[in-house]
Coordinates of N, CA and C in Angstrom, one line a residue:
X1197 N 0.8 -1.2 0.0 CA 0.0 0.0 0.0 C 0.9 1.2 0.0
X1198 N 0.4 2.5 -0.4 CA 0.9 3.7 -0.3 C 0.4 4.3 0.4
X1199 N 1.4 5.4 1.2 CA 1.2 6.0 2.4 C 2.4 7.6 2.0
X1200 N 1.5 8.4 3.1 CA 2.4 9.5 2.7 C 3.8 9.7 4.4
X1201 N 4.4 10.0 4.0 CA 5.8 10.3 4.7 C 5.3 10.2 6.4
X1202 N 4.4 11.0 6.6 CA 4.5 10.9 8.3 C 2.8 10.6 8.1
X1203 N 2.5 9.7 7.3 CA 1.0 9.2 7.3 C 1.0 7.7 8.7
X1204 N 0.1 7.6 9.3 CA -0.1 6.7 9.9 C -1.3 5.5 9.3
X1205 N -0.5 4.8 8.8 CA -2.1 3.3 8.5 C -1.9 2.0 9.1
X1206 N -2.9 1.9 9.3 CA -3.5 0.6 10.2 C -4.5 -0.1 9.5
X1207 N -4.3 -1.5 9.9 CA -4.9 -2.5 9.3 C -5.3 -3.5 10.8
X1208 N -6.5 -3.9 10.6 CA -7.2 -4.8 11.4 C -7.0 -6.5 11.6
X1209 N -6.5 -7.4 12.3 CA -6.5 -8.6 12.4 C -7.3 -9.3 13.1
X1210 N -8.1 -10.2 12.8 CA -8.5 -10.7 13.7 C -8.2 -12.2 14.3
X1211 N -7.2 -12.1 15.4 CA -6.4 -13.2 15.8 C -7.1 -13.8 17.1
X1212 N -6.8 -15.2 17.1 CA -7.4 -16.0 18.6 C -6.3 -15.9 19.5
X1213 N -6.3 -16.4 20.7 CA -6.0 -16.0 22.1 C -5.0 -16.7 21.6
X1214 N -3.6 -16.5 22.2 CA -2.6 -17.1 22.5 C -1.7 -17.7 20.6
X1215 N -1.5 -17.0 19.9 CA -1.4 -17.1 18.7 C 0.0 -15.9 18.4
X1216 N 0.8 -16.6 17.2 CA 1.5 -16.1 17.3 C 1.5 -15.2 15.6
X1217 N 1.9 -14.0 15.6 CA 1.7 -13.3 14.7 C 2.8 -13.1 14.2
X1218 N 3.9 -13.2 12.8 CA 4.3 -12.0 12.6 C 4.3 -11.5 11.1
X1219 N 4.5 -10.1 11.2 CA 4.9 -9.3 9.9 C 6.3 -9.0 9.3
X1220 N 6.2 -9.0 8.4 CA 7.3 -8.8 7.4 C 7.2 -7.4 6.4
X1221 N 8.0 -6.5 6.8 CA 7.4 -5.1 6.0 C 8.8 -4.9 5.5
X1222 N 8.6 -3.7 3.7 CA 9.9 -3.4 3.4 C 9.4 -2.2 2.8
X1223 N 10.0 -0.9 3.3 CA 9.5 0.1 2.7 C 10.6 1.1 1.5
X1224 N 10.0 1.6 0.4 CA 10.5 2.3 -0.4 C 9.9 3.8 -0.2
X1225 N 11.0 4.6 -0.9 CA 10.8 5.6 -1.1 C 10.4 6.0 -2.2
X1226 N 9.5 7.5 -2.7 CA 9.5 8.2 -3.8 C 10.7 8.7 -4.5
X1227 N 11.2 9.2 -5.5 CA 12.4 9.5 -6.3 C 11.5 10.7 -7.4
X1228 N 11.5 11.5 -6.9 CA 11.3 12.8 -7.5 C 11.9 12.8 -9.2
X1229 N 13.2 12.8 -8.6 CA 14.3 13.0 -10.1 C 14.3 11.9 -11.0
X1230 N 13.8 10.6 -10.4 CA 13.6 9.6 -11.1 C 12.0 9.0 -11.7
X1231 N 11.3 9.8 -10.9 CA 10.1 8.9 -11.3 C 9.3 7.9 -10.5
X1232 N 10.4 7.1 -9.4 CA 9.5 5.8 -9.2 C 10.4 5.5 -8.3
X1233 N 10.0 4.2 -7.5 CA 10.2 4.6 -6.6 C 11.7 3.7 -6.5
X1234 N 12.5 4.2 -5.4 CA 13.6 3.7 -4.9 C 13.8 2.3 -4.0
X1235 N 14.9 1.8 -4.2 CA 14.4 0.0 -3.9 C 14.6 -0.3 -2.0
X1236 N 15.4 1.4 -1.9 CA 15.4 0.7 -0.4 C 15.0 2.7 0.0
X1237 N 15.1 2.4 1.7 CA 14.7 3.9 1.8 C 15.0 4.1 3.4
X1238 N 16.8 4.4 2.6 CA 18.2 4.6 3.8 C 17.5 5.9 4.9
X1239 N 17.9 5.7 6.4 CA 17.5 6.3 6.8 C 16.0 6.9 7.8
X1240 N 15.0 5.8 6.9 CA 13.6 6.1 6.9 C 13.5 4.8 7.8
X1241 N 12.9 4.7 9.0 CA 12.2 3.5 9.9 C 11.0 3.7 10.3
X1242 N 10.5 2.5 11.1 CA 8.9 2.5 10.7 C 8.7 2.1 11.9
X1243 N 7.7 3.3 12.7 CA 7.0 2.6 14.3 C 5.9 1.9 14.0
X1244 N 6.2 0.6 14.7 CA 5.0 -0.6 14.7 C 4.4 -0.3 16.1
X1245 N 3.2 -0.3 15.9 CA 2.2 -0.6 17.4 C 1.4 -1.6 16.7
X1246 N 1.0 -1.6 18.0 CA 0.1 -3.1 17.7 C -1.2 -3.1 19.3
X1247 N -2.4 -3.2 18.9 CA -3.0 -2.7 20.1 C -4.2 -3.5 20.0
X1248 N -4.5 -4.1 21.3 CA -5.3 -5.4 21.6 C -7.1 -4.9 21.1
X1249 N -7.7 -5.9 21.3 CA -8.8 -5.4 21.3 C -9.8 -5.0 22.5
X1250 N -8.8 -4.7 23.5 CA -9.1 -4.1 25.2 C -8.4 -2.6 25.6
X1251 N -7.7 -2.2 23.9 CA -7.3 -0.8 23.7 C -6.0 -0.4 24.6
X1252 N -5.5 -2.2 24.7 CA -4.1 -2.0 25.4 C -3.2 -2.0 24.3
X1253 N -2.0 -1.4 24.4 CA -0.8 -1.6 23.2 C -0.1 -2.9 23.9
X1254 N 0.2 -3.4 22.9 CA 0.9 -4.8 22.7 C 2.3 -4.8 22.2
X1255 N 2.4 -4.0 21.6 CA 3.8 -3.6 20.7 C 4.0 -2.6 20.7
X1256 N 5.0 -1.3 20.7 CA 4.9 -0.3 20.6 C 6.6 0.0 20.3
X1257 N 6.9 0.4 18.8 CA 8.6 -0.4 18.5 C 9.2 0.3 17.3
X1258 N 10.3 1.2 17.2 CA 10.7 1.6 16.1 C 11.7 0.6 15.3
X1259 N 11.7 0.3 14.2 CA 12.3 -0.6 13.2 C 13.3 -0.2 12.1
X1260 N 13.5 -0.4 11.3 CA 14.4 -0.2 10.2 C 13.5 -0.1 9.1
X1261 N 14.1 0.5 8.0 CA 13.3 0.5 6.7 C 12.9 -0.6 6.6
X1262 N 13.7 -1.8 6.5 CA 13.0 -2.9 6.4 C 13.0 -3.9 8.1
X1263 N 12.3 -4.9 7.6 CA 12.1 -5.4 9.2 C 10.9 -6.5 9.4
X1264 N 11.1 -6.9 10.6 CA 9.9 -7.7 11.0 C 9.3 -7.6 12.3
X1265 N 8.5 -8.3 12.4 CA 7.7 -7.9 13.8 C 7.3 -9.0 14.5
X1266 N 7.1 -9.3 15.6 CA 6.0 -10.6 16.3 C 5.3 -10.1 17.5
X1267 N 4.1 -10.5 17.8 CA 3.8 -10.9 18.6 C 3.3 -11.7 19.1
X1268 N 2.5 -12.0 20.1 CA 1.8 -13.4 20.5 C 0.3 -12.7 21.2
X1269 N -1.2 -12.8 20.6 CA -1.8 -12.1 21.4 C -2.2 -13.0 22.2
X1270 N -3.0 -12.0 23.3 CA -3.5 -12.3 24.5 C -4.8 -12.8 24.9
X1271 N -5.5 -12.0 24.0 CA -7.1 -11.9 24.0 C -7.3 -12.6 22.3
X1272 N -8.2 -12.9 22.5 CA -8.8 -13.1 21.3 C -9.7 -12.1 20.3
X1273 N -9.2 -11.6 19.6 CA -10.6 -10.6 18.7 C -9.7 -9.7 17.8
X1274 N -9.9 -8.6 17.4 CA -9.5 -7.4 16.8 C -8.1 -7.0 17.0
X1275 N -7.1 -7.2 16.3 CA -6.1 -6.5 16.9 C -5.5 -5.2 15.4
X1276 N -5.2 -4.1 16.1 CA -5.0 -3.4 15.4 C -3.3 -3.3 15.3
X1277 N -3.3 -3.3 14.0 CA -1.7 -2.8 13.9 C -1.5 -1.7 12.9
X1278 N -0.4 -0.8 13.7 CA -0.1 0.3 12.7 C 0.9 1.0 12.6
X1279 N 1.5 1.5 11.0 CA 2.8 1.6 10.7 C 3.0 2.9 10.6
X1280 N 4.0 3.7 11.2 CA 4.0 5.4 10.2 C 5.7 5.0 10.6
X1281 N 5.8 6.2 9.5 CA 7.2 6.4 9.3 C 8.0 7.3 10.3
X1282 N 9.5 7.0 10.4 CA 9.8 8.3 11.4 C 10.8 9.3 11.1
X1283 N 9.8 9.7 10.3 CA 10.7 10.9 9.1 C 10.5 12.1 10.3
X1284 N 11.7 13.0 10.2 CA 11.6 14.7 11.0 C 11.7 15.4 10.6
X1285 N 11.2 15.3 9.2 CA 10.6 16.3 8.3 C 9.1 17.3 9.2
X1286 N 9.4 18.3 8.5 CA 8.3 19.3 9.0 C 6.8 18.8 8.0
X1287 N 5.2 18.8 8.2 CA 4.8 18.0 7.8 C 4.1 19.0 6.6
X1288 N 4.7 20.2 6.4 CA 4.5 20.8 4.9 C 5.6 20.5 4.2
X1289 N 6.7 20.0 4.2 CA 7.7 19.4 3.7 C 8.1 18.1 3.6
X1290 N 6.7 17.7 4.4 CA 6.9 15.7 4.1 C 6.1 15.1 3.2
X1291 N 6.4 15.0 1.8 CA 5.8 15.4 1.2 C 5.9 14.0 0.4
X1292 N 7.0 13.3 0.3 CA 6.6 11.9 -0.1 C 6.1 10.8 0.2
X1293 N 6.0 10.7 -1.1 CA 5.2 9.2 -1.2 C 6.2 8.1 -1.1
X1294 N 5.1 7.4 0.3 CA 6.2 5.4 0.9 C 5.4 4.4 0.0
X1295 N 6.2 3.4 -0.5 CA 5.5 1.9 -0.6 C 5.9 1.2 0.3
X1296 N 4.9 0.7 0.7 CA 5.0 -0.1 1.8 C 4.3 -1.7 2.0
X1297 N 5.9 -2.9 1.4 CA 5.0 -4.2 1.2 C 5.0 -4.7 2.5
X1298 N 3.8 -5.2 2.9 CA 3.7 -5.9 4.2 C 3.1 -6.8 4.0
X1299 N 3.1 -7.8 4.6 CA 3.1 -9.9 4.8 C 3.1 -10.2 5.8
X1300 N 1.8 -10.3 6.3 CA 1.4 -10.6 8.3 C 1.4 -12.1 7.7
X1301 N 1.7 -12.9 8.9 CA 1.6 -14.4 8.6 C 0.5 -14.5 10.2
X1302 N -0.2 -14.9 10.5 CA -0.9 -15.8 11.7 C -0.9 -17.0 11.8
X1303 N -0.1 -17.1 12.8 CA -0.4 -18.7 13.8 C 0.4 -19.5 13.0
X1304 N 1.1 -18.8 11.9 CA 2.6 -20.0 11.7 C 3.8 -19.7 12.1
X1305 N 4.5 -21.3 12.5 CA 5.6 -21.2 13.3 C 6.8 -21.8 12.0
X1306 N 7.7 -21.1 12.0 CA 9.0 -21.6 10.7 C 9.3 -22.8 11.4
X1307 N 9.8 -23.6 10.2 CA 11.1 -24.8 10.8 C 12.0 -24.2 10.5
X1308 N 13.2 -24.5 11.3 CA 14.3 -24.2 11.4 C 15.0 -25.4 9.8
X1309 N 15.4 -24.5 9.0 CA 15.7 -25.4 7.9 C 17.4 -26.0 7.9
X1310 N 18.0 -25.3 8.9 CA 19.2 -25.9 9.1 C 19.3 -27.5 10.1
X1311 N 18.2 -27.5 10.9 CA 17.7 -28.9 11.4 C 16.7 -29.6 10.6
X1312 N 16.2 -29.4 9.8 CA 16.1 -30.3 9.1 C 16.6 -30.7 8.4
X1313 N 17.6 -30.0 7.4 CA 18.6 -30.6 6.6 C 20.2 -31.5 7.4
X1314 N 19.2 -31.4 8.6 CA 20.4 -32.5 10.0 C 20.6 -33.6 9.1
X1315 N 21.6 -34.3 8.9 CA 22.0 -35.4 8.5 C 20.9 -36.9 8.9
X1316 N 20.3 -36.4 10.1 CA 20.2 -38.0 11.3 C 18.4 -37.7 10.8
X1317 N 18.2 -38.9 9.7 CA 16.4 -38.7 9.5 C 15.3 -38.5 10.5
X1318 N 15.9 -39.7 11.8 CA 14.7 -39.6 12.6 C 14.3 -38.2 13.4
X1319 N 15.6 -37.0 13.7 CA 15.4 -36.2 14.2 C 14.9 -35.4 13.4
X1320 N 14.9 -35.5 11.8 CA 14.0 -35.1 10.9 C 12.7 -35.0 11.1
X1321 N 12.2 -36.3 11.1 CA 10.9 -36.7 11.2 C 10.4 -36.2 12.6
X1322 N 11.0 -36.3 13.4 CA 11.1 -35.9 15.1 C 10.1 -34.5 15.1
X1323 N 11.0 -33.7 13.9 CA 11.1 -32.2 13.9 C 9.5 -31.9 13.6
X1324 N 9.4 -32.5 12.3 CA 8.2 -32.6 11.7 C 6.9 -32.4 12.1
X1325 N 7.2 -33.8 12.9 CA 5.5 -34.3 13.6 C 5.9 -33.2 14.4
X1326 N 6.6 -32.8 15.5 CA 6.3 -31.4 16.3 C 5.6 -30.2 15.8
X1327 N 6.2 -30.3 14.1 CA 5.3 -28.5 13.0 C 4.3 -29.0 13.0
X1328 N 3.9 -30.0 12.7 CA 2.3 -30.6 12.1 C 1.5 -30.8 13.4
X1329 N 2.2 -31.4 14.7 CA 1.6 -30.9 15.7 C 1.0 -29.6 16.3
X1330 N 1.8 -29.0 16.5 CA 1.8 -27.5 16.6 C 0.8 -26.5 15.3
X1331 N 0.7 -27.1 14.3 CA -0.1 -26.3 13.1 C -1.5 -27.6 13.9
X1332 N -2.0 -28.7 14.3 CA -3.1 -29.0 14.4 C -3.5 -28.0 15.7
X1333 N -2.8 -28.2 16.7 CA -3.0 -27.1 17.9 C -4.0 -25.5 17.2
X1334 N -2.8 -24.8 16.6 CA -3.2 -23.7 15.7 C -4.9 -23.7 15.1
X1335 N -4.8 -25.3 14.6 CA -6.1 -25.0 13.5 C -7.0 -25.6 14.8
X1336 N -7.2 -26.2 15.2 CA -7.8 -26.6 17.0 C -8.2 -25.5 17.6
X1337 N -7.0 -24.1 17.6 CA -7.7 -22.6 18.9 C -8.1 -22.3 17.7
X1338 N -8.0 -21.9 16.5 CA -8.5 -21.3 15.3 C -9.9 -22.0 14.9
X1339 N -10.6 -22.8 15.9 CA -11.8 -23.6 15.2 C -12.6 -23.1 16.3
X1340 N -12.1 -23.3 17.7 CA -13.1 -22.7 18.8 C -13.2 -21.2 18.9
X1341 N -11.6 -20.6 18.6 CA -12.8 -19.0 18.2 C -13.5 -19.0 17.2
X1342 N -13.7 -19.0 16.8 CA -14.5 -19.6 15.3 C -16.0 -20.1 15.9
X1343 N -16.3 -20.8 16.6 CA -17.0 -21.4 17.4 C -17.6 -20.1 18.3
X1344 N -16.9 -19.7 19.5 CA -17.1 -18.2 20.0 C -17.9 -17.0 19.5
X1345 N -17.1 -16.9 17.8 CA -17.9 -15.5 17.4 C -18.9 -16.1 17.1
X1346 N -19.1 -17.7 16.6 CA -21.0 -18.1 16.0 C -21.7 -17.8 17.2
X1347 N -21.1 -18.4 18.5 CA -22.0 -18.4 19.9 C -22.5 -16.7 20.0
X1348 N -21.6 -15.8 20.0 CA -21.8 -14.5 20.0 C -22.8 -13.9 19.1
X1349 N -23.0 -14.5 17.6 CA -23.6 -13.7 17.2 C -24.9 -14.6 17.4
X1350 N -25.4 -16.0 17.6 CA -26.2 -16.6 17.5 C -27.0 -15.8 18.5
X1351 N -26.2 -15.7 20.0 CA -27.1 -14.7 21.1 C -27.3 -13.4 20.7
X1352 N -26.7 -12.6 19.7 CA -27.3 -11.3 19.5 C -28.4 -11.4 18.6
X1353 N -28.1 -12.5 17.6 CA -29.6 -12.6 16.5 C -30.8 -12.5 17.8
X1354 N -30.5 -13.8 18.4 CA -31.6 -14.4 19.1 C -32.1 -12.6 20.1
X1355 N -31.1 -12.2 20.7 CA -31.7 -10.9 21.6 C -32.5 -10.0 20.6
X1356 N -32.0 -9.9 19.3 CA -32.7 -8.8 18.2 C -34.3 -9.6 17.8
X1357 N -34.0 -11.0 17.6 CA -35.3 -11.1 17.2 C -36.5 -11.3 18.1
X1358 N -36.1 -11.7 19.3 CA -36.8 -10.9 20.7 C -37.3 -9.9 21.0
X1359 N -36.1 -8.9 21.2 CA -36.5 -7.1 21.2 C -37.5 -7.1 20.0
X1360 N -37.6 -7.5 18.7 CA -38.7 -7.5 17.6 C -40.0 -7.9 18.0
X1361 N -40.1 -9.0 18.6 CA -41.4 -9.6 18.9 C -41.9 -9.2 20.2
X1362 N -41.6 -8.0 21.2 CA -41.8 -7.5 22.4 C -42.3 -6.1 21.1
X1363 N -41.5 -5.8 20.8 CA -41.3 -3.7 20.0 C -43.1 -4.3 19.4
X1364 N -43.1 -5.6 18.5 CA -44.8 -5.5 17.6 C -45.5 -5.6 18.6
X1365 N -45.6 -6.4 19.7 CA -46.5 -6.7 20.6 C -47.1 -5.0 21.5
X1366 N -46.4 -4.1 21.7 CA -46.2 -3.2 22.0 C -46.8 -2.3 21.2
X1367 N -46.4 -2.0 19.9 CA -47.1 -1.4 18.5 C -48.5 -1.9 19.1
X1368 N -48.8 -3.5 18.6 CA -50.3 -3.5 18.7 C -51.0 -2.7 19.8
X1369 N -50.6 -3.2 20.8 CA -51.4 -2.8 22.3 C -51.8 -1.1 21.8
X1370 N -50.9 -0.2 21.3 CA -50.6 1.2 21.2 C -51.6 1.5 20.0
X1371 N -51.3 0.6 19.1 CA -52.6 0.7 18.1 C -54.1 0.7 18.7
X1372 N -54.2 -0.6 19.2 CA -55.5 -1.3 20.1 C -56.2 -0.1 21.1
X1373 N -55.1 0.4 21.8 CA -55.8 1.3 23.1 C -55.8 2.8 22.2
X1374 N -55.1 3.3 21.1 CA -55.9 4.3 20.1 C -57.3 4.1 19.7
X1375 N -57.3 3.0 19.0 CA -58.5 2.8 18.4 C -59.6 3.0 19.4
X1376 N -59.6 2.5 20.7 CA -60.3 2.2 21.3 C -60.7 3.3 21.8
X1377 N -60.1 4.5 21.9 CA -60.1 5.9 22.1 C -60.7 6.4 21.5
X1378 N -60.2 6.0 20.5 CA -61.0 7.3 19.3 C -62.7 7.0 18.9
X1379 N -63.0 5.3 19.1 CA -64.4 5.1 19.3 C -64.9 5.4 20.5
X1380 N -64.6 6.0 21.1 CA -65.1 6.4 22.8 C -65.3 7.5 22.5
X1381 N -64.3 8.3 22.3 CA -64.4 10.1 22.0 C -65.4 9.7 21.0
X1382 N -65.5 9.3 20.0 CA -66.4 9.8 18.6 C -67.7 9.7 18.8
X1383 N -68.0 8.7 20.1 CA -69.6 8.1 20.7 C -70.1 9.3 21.5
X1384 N -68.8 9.6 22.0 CA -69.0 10.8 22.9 C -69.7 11.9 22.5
X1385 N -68.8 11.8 21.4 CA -69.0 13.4 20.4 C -70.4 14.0 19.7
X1386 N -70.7 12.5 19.4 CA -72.5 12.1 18.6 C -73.3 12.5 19.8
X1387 N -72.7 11.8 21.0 CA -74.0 12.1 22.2 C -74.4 13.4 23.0
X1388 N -73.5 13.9 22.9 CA -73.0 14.9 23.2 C -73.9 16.6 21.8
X1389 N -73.5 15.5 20.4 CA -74.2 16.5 19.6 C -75.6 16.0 19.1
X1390 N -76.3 14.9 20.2 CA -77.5 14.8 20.0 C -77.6 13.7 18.6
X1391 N -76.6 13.1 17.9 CA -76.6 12.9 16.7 C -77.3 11.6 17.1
X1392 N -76.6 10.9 18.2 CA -77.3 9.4 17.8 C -78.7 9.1 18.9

């Protein structure tokens, strides 16, 4: 994405409890005199925050132009992360344009590719079943939150379509005791003007 020099953007995740996160970002610069943009962007580093969905910060970290990031959240739900630059430019003179590639990965863990290319197979296979373990775990907490937000919304349907069948019930009665009013007053009105 593009961003301007001391622009701040944030992007939303939504991660389960105890998961591990990270990003991979590389930012370029604008090149005026050239047109396009520059492949690295000396000088220029990028504050990462990262802020839970209980409006706590979780990360809060200046980086290099290029770089990466982790964390592990806490809570389960929304987590906000966001990049600006930390240019000291005055902000009528910050005036270019960043690209900025970013590659969040959730809830995968690397193999170490130097142990696996270990000589000794079984510690190979050893290595293995521990990733594929560890990735069923992942898809395991990634199935009950999953589970969680249906439970959550299944009780807000159900509270809305309740509040609905209380709000008509309500309407009618409000209808009912008008009506019933206005045939009282109008009997009134006739008897009153001798009509009936």
């Amino acid at each position: 994405f593009h961003s301007g020099e001391r622009e701040e953007k944030c992007i939303i995740e939504d991660v389960p409890s105890d998961t591990l996160v990270i990003g991979n970002y590389k930012v370029q610069r604008w090149d005026v005199h050239r047109q396009e943009f520059l492949e690295s962007a000396p000088g220029l580093g990028m504050f990462v925050t990262v802020t839970t969905p209980s409006a706590d910060v979780l990360l809060s970290k200046l980086y290099g132009p290029e770089g990466t990031f982790s964390f592990t959240s806490e809570l389960s739900g929304e987590h906000i992360i966001c990049l600006q630059s930390n240019s000291t430019r005055f902000v009528a003179f910050a005036g270019s344009k960043l690209r900025i590639h970013l590659d969040i990965r959730v809830g995968e863990h690397f193999l170490d590719e130097s142990v696996v290319q270990a000589k000794d197979k079984v510690n190979e296979v050893n290595l293995r079943l521990e990733h594929i373990i560890e990735q069923i775990h992942h898809v395991s907490k990634e199935q009950n939150y999953e589970r969680e937000r249906e439970e959550r919304f299944r009780k807000t349907s159900e509270e809305t379509n309740s509040n609905i069948l209380w709000w008509a019930i309500v309407q009618t009665l409000i209808l009912l005791s008008i009506g019933i009013w206005q045939i009282k007053s109008l009997r009134d009105f006739f008897i009153a003007k001798k009509l009936v």
